[in-house]
Amino acid sequence: MIYQQLNHTKQKGKKSFAVLIDPDKINAASLDRIISLSVQAAVDYFFVGGSLVLSNHLDKYVMQLKSSCDIPVLLFPGNPSQISEHADALLYLSLISGRNADLLIGQHVASAPKVKQSGLEIMATGYMVIDGGAPTTVSYISNAAPIPADKSDIALCTAMAGEMLGMKIIYMDAGSGAKVPIPEEMIQAVAQSVSLPIIVGGGIVQPEKAYLNCKAGADIIVVGNAIEKDASLIKEISDAVHSVPAKV
Ligand code: 1GP
């Protein structure tokens, strides 16, 4: 099970790196290149999804990933149509930072039979959108205010509530292409308040920032945009994340 592996890795204090694949921004050839660079760089996970996903290629790309390498594929869906039974697991997102009932529970109810039938490993994920300095697709589509970046107390209370409600993972996201990534202070405040694995993404473009996020308590760093622009960052960020000393 992916979740057990994820939790085990956290207990050992080891950090992981996930490459985000947005099916709208890729083609089969560029995905091939990303796969081989990711294998060489010892990337831990592929996340597949996006806020919109206008194309119909989700299944195709998930199959391409699965047939080319052993890196686990986790779906990171912007909406319930983004389900592929060929993936390994589903980040079953509930937007706990917002007050939009549809994204907290409504879409889950409507798609529950389909999700259950998929046979995917389901990982309940408390999804928290943090203000990244400019409106991102996720903040617009979700129609819900993000948590202000300087309000660590709101973030930690939100994560705590998510944990007590039974979420298995906390995902802190400044949104794809965020101008400003999530500050380390906020990551640290959340990491000290919950014992769940913490995923952090949105606007990370430098290996140093990935490293500092991990030191602050992030367990998995996700990068999408920056890699689409410069694929050599896959190795640089993977090395930075994996160089964080494990807890003793
Ligand atoms: C977005 O967390 C992801 O949901 C990754 O963001 O594309 O900015 O790396 P970037």
PDB file of C-alpha atoms and ligand atoms in Angstrom, residues 20 25 47 51 76 127 138 171-178 199-205 222-228, ligand 1:
ATOM      1  CA  LEU A  20       3.439  16.760 -11.091  1.00  0.00           C
ATOM      2  CA  LYS A  25       0.644  20.566 -20.727  1.00  0.00           C
ATOM      3  CA  PHE A  47       1.220  13.104  -9.269  1.00  0.00           C
ATOM      4  CA  SER A  51      -7.290  22.128 -11.902  1.00  0.00           C
ATOM      5  CA  PHE A  76      -4.298  14.559  -7.948  1.00  0.00           C
ATOM      6  CA  TYR A 127      -6.336  20.037   0.905  1.00  0.00           C
ATOM      7  CA  VAL A 138      -7.130  26.535  -8.131  1.00  0.00           C
ATOM      8  CA  TYR A 171      -1.625  18.911   1.253  1.00  0.00           C
ATOM      9  CA  MET A 172      -0.552  22.565   1.501  1.00  0.00           C
ATOM     10  CA  ASP A 173      -0.735  24.163  -1.951  1.00  0.00           C
ATOM     11  CA  ALA A 174       0.001  27.736  -3.030  1.00  0.00           C
ATOM     12  CA  GLY A 175      -1.465  26.771  -6.431  1.00  0.00           C
ATOM     13  CA  SER A 176       0.299  25.862  -9.627  1.00  0.00           C
ATOM     14  CA  GLY A 177       2.549  28.679 -10.797  1.00  0.00           C
ATOM     15  CA  ALA A 178       2.123  30.619  -7.541  1.00  0.00           C
ATOM     16  CA  ILE A 199       2.692  17.456   1.033  1.00  0.00           C
ATOM     17  CA  VAL A 200       3.822  20.962  -0.001  1.00  0.00           C
ATOM     18  CA  GLY A 201       3.619  22.451  -3.483  1.00  0.00           C
ATOM     19  CA  GLY A 202       2.904  25.518  -5.563  1.00  0.00           C
ATOM     20  CA  GLY A 203       5.447  27.947  -6.965  1.00  0.00           C
ATOM     21  CA  ILE A 204       8.552  26.014  -5.939  1.00  0.00           C
ATOM     22  CA  VAL A 205      11.210  26.797  -8.548  1.00  0.00           C
ATOM     23  CA  VAL A 222       5.630  18.622  -5.427  1.00  0.00           C
ATOM     24  CA  VAL A 223       6.856  20.540  -8.455  1.00  0.00           C
ATOM     25  CA  GLY A 224       5.055  20.933 -11.773  1.00  0.00           C
ATOM     26  CA  ASN A 225       5.462  24.264 -13.558  1.00  0.00           C
ATOM     27  CA  ALA A 226       9.178  24.760 -13.031  1.00  0.00           C
ATOM     28  CA  ILE A 227       9.922  21.313 -14.455  1.00  0.00           C
ATOM     29  CA  GLU A 228       7.802  21.960 -17.530  1.00  0.00           C
TER      30      GLU A 228
HETATM   31  C1  1GP B   1       0.096  22.646  -7.829  1.00  0.00           C
HETATM   32  O1  1GP B   1       1.306  21.891  -5.943  1.00  0.00           O
HETATM   33  C2  1GP B   1       1.258  21.883  -7.319  1.00  0.00           C
HETATM   34  O2  1GP B   1      -1.104  22.159  -7.388  1.00  0.00           O
HETATM   35  C3  1GP B   1       2.537  22.276  -8.000  1.00  0.00           C
HETATM   36  O3  1GP B   1       2.657  23.641  -8.285  1.00  0.00           O
HETATM   37  O4  1GP B   1       3.119  23.771 -10.731  1.00  0.00           O
HETATM   38  O5  1GP B   1       3.734  25.666  -9.227  1.00  0.00           O
HETATM   39  O6  1GP B   1       5.008  23.527  -9.170  1.00  0.00           O
HETATM   40  P1  1GP B   1       3.690  24.173  -9.412  1.00  0.00           P
END
